[in-house]
PDB file of C-alpha atoms and ligand atoms in Angstrom:
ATOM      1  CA  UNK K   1     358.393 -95.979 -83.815  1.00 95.00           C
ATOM      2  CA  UNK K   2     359.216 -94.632 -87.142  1.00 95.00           C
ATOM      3  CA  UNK K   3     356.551 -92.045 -88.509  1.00 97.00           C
ATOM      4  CA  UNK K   4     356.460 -90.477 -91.740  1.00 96.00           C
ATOM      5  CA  UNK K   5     354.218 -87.115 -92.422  1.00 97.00           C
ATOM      6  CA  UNK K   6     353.200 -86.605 -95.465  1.00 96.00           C
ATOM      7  CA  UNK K   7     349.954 -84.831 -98.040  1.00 97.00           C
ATOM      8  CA  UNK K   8     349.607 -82.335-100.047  1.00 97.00           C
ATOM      9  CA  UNK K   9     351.368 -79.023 -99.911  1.00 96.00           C
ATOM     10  CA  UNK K  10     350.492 -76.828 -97.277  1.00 96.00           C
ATOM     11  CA  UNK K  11     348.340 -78.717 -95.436  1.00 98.00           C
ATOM     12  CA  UNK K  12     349.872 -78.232 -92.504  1.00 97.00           C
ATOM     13  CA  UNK K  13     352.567 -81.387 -92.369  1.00 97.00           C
ATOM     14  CA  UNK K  14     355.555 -79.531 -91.063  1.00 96.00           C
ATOM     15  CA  UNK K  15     353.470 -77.905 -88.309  1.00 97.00           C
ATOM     16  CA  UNK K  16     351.890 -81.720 -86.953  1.00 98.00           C
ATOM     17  CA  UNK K  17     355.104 -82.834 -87.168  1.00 98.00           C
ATOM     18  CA  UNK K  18     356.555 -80.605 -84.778  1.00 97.00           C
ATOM     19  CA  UNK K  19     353.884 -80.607 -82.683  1.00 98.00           C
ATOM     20  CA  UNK K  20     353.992 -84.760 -82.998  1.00 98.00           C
ATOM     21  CA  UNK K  21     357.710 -84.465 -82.000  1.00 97.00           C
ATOM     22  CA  UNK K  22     357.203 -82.023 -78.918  1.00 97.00           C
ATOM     23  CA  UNK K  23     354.565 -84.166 -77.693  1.00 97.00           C
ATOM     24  CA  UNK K  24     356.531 -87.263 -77.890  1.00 98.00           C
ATOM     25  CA  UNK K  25     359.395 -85.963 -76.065  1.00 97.00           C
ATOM     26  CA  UNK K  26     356.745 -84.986 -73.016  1.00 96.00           C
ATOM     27  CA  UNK K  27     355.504 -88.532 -73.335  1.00 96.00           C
ATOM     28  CA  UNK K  28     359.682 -89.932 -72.381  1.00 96.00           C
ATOM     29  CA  UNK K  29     360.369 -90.589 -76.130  1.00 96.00           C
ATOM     30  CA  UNK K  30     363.793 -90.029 -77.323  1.00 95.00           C
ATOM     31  CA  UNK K  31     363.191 -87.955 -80.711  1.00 96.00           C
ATOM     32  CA  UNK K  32     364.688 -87.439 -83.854  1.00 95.00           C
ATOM     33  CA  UNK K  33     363.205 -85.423 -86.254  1.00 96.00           C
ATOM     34  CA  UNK K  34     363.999 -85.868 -89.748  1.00 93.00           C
ATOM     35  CA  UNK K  35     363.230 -82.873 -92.261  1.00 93.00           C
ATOM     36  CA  UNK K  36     363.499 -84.515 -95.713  1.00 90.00           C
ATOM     37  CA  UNK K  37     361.615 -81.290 -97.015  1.00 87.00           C
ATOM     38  CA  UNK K  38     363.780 -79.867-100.233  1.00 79.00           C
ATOM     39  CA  UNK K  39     362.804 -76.870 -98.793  1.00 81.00           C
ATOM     40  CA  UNK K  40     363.082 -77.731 -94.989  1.00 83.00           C
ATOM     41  CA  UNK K  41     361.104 -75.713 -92.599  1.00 87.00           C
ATOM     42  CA  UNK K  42     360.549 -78.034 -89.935  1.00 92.00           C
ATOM     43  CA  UNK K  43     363.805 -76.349 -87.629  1.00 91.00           C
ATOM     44  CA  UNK K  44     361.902 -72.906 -87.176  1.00 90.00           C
ATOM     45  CA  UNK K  45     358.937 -74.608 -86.446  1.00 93.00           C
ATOM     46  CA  UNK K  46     360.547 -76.297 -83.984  1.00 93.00           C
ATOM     47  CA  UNK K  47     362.434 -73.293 -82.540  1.00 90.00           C
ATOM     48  CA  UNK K  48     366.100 -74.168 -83.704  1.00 89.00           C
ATOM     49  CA  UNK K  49     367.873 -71.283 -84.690  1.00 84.00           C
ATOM     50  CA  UNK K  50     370.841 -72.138 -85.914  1.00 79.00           C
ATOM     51  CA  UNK K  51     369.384 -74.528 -88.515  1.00 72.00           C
ATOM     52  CA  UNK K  52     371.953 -73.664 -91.423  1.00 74.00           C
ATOM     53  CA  UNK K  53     374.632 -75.270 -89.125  1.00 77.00           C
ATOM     54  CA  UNK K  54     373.621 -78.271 -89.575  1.00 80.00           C
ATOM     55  CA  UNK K  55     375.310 -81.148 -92.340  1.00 83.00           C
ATOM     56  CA  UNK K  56     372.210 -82.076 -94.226  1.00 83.00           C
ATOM     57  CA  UNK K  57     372.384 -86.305 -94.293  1.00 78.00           C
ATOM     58  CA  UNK K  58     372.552 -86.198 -97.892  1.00 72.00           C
ATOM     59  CA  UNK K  59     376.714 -85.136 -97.257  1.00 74.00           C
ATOM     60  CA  UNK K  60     376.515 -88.649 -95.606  1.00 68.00           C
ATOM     61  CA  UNK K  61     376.777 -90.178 -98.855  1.00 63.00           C
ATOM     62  CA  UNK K  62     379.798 -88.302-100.041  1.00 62.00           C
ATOM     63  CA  UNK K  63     381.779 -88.352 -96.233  1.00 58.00           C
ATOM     64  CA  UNK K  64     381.171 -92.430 -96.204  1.00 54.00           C
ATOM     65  CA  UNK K  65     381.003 -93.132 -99.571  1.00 53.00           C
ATOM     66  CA  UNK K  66     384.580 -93.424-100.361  1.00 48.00           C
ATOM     67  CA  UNK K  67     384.838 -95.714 -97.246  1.00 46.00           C
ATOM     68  CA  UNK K  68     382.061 -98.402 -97.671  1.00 48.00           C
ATOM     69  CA  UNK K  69     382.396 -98.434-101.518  1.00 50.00           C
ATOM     70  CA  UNK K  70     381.315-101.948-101.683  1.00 50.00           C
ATOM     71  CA  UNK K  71     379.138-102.062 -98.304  1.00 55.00           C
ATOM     72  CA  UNK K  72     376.869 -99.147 -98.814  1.00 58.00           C
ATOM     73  CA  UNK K  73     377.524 -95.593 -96.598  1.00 57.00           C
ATOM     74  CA  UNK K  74     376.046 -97.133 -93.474  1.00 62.00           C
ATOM     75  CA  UNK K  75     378.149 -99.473 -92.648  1.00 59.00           C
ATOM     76  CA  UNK K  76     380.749 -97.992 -90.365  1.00 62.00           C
ATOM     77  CA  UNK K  77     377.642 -96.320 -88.784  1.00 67.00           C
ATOM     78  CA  UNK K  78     376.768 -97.463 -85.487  1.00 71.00           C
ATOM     79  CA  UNK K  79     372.521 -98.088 -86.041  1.00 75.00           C
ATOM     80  CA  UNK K  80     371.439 -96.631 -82.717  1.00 79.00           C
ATOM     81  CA  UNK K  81     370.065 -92.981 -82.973  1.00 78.00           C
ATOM     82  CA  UNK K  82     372.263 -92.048 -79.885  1.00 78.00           C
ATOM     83  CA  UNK K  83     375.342 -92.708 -81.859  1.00 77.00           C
ATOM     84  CA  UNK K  84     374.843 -91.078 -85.223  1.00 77.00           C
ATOM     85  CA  UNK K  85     377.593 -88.218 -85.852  1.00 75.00           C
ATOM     86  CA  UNK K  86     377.055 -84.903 -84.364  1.00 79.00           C
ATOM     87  CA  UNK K  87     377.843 -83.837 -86.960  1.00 80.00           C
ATOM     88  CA  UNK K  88     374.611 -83.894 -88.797  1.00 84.00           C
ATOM     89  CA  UNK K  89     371.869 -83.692 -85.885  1.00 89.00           C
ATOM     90  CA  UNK K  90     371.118 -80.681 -84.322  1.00 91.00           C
ATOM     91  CA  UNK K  91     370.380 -80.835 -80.741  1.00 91.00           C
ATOM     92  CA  UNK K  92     367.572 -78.886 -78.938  1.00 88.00           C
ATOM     93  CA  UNK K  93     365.598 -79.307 -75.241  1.00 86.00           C
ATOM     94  CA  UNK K  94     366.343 -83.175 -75.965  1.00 87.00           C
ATOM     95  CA  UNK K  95     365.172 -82.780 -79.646  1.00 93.00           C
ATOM     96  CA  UNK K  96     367.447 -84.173 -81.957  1.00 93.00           C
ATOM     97  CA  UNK K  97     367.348 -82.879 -85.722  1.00 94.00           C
ATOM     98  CA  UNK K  98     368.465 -84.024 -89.218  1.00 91.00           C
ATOM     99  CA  UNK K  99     368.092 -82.013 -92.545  1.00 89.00           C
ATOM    100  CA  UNK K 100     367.659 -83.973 -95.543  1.00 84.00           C
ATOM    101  CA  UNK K 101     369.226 -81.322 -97.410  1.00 76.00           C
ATOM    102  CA  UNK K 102     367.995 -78.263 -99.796  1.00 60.00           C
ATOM    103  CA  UNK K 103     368.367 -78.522-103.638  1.00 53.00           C
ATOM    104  CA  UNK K 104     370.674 -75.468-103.662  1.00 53.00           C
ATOM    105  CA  UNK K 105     370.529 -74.704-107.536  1.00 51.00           C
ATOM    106  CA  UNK K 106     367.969 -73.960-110.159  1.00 52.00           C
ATOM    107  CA  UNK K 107     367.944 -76.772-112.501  1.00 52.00           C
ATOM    108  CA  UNK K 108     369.818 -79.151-110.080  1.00 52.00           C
ATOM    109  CA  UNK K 109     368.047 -82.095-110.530  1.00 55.00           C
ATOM    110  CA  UNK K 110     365.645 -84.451-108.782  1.00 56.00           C
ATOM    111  CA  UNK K 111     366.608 -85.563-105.136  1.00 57.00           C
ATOM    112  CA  UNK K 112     367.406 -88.900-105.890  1.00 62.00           C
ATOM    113  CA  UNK K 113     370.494 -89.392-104.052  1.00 65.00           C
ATOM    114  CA  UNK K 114     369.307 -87.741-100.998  1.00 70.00           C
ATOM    115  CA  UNK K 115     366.520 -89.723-100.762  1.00 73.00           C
ATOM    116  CA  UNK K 116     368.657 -93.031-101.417  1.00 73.00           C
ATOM    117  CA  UNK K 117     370.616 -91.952 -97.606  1.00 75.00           C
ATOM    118  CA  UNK K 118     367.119 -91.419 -96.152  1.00 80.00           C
ATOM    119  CA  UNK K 119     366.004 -94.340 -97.611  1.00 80.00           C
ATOM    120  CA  UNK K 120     369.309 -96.437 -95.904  1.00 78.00           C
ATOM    121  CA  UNK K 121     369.229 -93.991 -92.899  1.00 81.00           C
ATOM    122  CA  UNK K 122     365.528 -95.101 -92.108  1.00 85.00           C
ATOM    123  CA  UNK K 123     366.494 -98.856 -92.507  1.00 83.00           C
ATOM    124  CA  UNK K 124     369.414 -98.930 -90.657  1.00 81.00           C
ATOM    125  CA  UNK K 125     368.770 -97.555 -87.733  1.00 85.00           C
ATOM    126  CA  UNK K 126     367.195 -99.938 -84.624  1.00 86.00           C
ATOM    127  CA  UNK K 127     364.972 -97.982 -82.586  1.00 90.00           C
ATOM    128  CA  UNK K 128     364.535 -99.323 -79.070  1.00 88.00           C
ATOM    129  CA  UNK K 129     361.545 -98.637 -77.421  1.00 89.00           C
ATOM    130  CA  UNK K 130     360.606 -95.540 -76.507  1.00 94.00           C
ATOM    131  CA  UNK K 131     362.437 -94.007 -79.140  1.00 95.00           C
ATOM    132  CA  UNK K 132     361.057 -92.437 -82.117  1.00 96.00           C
ATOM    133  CA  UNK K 133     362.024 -91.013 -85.551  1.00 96.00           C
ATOM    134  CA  UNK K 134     359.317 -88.451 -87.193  1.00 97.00           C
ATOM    135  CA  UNK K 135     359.851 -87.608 -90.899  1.00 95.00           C
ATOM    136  CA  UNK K 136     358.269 -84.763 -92.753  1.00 95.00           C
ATOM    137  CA  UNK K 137     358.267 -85.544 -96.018  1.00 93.00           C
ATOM    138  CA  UNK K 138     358.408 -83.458 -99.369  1.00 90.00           C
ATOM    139  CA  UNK K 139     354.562 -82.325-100.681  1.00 91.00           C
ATOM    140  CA  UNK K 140     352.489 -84.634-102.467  1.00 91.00           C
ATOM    141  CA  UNK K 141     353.090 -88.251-103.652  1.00 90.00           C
ATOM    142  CA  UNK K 142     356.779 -87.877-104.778  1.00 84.00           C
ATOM    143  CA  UNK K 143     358.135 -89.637-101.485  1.00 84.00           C
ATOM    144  CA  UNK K 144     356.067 -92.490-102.282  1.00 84.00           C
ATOM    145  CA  UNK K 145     357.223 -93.030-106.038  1.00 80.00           C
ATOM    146  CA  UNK K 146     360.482 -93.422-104.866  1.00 76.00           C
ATOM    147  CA  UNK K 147     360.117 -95.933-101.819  1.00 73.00           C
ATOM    148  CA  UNK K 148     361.692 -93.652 -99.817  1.00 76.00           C
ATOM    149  CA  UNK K 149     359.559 -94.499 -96.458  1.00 79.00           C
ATOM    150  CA  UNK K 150     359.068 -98.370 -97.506  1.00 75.00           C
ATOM    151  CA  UNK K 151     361.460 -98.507 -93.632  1.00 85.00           C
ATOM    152  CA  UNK K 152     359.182 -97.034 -91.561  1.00 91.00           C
ATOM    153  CA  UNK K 153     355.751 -98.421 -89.496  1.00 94.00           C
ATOM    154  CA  UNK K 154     353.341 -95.529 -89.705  1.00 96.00           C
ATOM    155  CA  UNK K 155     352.123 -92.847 -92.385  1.00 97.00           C
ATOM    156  CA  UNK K 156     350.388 -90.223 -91.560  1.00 98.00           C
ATOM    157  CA  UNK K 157     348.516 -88.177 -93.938  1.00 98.00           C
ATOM    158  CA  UNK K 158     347.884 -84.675 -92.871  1.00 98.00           C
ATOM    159  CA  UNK K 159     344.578 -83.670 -94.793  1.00 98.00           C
ATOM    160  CA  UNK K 160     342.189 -80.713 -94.943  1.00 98.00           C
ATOM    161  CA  UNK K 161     338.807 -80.101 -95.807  1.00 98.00           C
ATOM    162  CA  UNK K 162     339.057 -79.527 -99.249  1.00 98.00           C
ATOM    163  CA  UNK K 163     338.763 -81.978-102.754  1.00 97.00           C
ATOM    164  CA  UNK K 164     342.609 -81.717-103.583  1.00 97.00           C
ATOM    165  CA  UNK K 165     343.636 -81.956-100.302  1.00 98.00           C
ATOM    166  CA  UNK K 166     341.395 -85.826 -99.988  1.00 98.00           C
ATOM    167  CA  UNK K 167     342.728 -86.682-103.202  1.00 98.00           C
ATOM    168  CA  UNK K 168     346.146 -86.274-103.102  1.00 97.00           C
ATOM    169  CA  UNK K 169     345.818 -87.912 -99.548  1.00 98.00           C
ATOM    170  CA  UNK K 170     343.787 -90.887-101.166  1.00 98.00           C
ATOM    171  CA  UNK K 171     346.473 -91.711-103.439  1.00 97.00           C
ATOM    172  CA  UNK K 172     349.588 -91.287-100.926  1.00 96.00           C
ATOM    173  CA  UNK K 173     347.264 -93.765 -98.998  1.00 97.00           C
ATOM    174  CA  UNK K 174     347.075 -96.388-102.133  1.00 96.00           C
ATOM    175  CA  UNK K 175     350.800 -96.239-102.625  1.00 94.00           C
ATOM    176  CA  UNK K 176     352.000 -96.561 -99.095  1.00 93.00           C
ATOM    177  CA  UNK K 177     349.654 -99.385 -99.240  1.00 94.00           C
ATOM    178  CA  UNK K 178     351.293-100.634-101.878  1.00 92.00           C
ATOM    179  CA  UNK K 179     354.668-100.251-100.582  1.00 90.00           C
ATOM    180  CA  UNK K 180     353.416-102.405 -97.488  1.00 91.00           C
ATOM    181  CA  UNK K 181     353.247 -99.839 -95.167  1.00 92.00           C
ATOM    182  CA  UNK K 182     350.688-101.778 -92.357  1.00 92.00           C
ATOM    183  CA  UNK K 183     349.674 -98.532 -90.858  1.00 96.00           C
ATOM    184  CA  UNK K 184     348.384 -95.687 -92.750  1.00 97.00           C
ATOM    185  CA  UNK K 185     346.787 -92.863 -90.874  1.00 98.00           C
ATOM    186  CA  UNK K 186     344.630 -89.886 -91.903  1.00 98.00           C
ATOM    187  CA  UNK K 187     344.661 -86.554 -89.881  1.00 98.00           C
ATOM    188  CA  UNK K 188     342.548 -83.502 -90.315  1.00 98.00           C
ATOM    189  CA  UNK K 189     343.750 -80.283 -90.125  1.00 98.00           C
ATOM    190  CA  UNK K 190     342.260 -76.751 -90.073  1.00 98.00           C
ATOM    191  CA  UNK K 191     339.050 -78.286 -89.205  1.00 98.00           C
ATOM    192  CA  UNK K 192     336.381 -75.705 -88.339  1.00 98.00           C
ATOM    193  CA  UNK K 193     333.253 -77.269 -87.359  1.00 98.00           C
ATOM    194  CA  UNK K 194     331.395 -80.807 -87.505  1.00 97.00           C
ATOM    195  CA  UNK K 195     330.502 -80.536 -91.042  1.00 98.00           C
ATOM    196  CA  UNK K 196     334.464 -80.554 -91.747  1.00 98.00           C
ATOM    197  CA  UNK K 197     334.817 -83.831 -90.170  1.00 98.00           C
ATOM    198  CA  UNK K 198     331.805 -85.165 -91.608  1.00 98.00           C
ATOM    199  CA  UNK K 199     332.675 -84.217 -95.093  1.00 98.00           C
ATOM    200  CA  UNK K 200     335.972 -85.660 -94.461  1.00 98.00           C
ATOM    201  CA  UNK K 201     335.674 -88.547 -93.258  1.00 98.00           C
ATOM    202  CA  UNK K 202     332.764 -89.407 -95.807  1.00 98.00           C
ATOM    203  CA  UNK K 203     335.176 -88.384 -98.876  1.00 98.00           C
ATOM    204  CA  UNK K 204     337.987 -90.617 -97.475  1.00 98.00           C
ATOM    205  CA  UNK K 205     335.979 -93.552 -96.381  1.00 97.00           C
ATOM    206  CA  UNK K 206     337.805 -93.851 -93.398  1.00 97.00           C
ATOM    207  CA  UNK K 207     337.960 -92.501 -89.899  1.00 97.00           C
ATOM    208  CA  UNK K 208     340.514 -89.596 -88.949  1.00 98.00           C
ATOM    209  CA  UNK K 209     342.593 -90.825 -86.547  1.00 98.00           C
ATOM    210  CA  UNK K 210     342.411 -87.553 -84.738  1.00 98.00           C
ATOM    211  CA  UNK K 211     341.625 -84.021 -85.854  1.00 98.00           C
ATOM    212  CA  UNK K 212     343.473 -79.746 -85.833  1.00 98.00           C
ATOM    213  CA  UNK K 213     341.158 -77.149 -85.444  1.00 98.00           C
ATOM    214  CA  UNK K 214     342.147 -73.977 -87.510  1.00 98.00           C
ATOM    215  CA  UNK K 215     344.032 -72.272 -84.917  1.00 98.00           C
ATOM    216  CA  UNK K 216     345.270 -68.362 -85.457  1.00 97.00           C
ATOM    217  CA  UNK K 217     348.110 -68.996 -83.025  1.00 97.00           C
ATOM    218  CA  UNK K 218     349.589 -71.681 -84.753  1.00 96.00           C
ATOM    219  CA  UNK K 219     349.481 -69.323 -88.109  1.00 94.00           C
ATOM    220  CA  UNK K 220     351.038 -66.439 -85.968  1.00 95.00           C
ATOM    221  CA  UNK K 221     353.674 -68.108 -84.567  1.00 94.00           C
ATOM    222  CA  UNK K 222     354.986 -69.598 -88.225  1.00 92.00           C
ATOM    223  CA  UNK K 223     354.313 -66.232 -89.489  1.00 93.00           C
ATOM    224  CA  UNK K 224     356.083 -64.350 -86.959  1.00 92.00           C
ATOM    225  CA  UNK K 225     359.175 -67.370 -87.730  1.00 89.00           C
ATOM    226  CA  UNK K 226     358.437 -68.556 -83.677  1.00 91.00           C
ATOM    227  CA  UNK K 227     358.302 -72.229 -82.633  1.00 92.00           C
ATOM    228  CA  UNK K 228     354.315 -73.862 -82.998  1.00 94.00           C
ATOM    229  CA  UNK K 229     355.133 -76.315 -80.674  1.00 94.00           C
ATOM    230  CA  UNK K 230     353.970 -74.833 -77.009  1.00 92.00           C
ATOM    231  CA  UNK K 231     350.246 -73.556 -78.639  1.00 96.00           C
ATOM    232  CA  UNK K 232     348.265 -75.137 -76.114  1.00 95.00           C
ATOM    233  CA  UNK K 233     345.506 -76.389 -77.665  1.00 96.00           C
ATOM    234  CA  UNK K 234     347.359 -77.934 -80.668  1.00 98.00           C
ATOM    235  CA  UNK K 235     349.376 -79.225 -78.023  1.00 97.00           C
ATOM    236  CA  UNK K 236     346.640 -81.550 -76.470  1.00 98.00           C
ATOM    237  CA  UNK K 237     345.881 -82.923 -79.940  1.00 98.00           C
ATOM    238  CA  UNK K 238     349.368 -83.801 -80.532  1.00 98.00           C
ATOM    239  CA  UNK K 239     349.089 -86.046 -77.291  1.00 98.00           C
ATOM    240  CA  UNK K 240     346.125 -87.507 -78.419  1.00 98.00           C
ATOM    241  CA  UNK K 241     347.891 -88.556 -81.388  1.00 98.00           C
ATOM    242  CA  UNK K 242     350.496 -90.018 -79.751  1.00 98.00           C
ATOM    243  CA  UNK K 243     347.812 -92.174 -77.312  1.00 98.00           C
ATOM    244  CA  UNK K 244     346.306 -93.084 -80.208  1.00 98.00           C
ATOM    245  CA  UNK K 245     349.642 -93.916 -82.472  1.00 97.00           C
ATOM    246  CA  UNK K 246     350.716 -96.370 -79.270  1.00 97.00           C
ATOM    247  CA  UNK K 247     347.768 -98.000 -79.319  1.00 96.00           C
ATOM    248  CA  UNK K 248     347.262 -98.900 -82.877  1.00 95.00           C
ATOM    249  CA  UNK K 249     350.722 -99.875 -83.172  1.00 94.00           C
ATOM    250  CA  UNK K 250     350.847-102.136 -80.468  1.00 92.00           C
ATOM    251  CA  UNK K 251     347.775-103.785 -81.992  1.00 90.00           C
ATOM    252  CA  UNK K 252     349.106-103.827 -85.331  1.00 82.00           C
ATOM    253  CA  UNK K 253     352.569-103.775 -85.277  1.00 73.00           C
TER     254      UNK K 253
HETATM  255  N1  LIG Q   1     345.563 -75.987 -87.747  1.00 54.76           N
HETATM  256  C1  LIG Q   1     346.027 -74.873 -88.314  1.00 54.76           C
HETATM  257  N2  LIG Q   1     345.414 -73.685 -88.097  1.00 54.76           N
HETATM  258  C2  LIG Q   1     345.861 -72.538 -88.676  1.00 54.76           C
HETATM  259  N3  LIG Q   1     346.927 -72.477 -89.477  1.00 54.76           N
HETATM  260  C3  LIG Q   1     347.582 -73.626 -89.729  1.00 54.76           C
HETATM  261  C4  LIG Q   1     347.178 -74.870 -89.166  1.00 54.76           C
HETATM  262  N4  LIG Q   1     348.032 -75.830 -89.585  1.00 54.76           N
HETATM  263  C5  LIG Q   1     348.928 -75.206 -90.379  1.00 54.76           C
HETATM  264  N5  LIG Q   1     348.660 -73.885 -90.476  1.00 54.76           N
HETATM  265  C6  LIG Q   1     349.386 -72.867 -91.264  1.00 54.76           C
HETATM  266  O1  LIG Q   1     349.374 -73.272 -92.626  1.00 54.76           O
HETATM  267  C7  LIG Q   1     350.610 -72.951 -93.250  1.00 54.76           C
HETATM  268  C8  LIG Q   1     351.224 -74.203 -93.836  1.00 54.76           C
HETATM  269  O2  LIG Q   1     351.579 -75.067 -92.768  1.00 54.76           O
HETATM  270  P1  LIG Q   1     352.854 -76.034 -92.869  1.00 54.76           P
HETATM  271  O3  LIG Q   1     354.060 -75.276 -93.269  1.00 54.76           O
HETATM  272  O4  LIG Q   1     352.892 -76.832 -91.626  1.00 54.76           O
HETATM  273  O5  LIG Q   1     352.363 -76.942 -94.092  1.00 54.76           O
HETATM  274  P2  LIG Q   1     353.183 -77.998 -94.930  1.00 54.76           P
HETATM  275  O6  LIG Q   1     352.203 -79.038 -95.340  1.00 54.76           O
HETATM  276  O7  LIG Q   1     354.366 -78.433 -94.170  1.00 54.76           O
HETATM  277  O8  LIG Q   1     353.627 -77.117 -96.185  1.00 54.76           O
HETATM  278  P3  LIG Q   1     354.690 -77.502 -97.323  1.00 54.76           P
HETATM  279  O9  LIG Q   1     353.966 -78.432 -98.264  1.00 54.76           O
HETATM  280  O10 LIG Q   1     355.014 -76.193 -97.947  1.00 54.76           O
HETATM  281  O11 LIG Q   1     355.844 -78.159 -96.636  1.00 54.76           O
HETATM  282  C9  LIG Q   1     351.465 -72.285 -92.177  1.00 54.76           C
HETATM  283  O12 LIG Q   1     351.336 -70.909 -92.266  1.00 54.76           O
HETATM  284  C10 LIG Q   1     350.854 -72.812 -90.884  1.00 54.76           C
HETATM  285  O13 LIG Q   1     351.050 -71.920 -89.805  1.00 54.76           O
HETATM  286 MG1  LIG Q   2     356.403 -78.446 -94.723  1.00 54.76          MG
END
């Protein structure tokens, strides 16, 4: 399964994502995790600590380029996940981990031509069951304007509790539609009580397909630049989410 995390800034999509990942590994998946974040986080979060090692995927472009001029970078790739070049994944407890790449300068330009690889990247590669790829996107509906996830089979919009948070999620939701992405996905975060939910899922007109609590570990550990993913109760949501992601996507496709 391909899964793409997006909503608005700060609500928490880098932390569900590695939490999502984590709990997909304990569930037999083979992982990659795909920070297409300008401003990646996702490899702290995760607990890789040699994250500026790592060839962000956007060098792709450039290494292949001259190669495939005609053909597109990705041809001379083999598509399974298991062969891409070591190069550019990071490998962690059976995690495997791509950076997008940062925008290194002031004034230098949109991301266009990263997200063109991560566009091709998502395309190309065949997943085989069992196998997942878990994107956490850039904040807000950028992602979207660009087609950059039109590859994948499930959004999933991390929102909170809070008017910009719902509409910024309502709108990713309309253009991921539009794109003809089957399965779109809301999922609360920093939830405190009932009312939260209620208020949520009244102001969305849909279900959340499951639901964070606020959680003062998960805030600690980012804070104190530790990995979220072993924060046990977190943890049980993420496997919810992953029960829940199976069986919706077996029934949808
Ligand atoms: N359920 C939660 N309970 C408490 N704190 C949380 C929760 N989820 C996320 N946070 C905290 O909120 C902050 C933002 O989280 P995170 O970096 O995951 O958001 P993001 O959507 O990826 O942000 P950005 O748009 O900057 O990429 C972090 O400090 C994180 O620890
Ligand atoms: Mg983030």
């Amino acid at each position: 399964m391909k899964i793409a995390i997006c909503g608005k800034g700060g609500v928490g999509k880098s932390t569900i994502a590695a939490l999502l990942c984590r709990a997909l590994l304990e569930k037999g998946y083979k992982v990659l995790a795909i920070d297409a974040d300008p401003s990646p986080h996702l490899a702290r979060l995760l607990g890789f600590k040699e994250a500026d090692k790592v060839t962000p995927i956007a060098e792709m472009k450039d290494l292949l380029a001259a190669r495939a001029e005609k053909e597109g970078p990705f041809y001379s790739l083999n598509p399974k996940v298991d062969d891409l070049p070591e190069k550019f994944t990071l490998v962690r407890n059976g995690l495997k981990l791509m950076v997008l790449g940062a925008i290194k300068e002031a004034g230098g330009g949109c991301a266009c031509p990263e997200q063109t690889v991560l566009r091709r990247l998502l395309s190309f590669l065949l997943l085989q069951s069992k196998e997942a790829i878990v994107i956490d996107l850039e904040a807000g509906v950028e992602p979207f304007g660009r087609a950059t996830i039109s590859a994948i089979d499930a959004v999933l919009i991390v929102v909170q509790p809070y008017l910009g948070s719902i509409e910024t999620a309502k709108q990713i939701a309309k253009m991921a539609k539009d794109l003809g992405v089957k399965n779109i996905f809301f999922v609360g975060n920093n939830i405190s009580d009932k009312e939260d939910i209620v208020f949520l899922e009244k102001e969305l007109d849909s279900p959340l397909l499951v639901y964070f609590f606020n959680n003062k570990d998960l805030a600690g550990a980012e804070r104190s630049g530790q990995s979220v993913i072993e924060i046990d109760e977190p943890k049980k949501i993420a496997h919810l989410l992953v029960e829940k992601l199976e069986k919706q996507l077996s029934t949808n496709g």
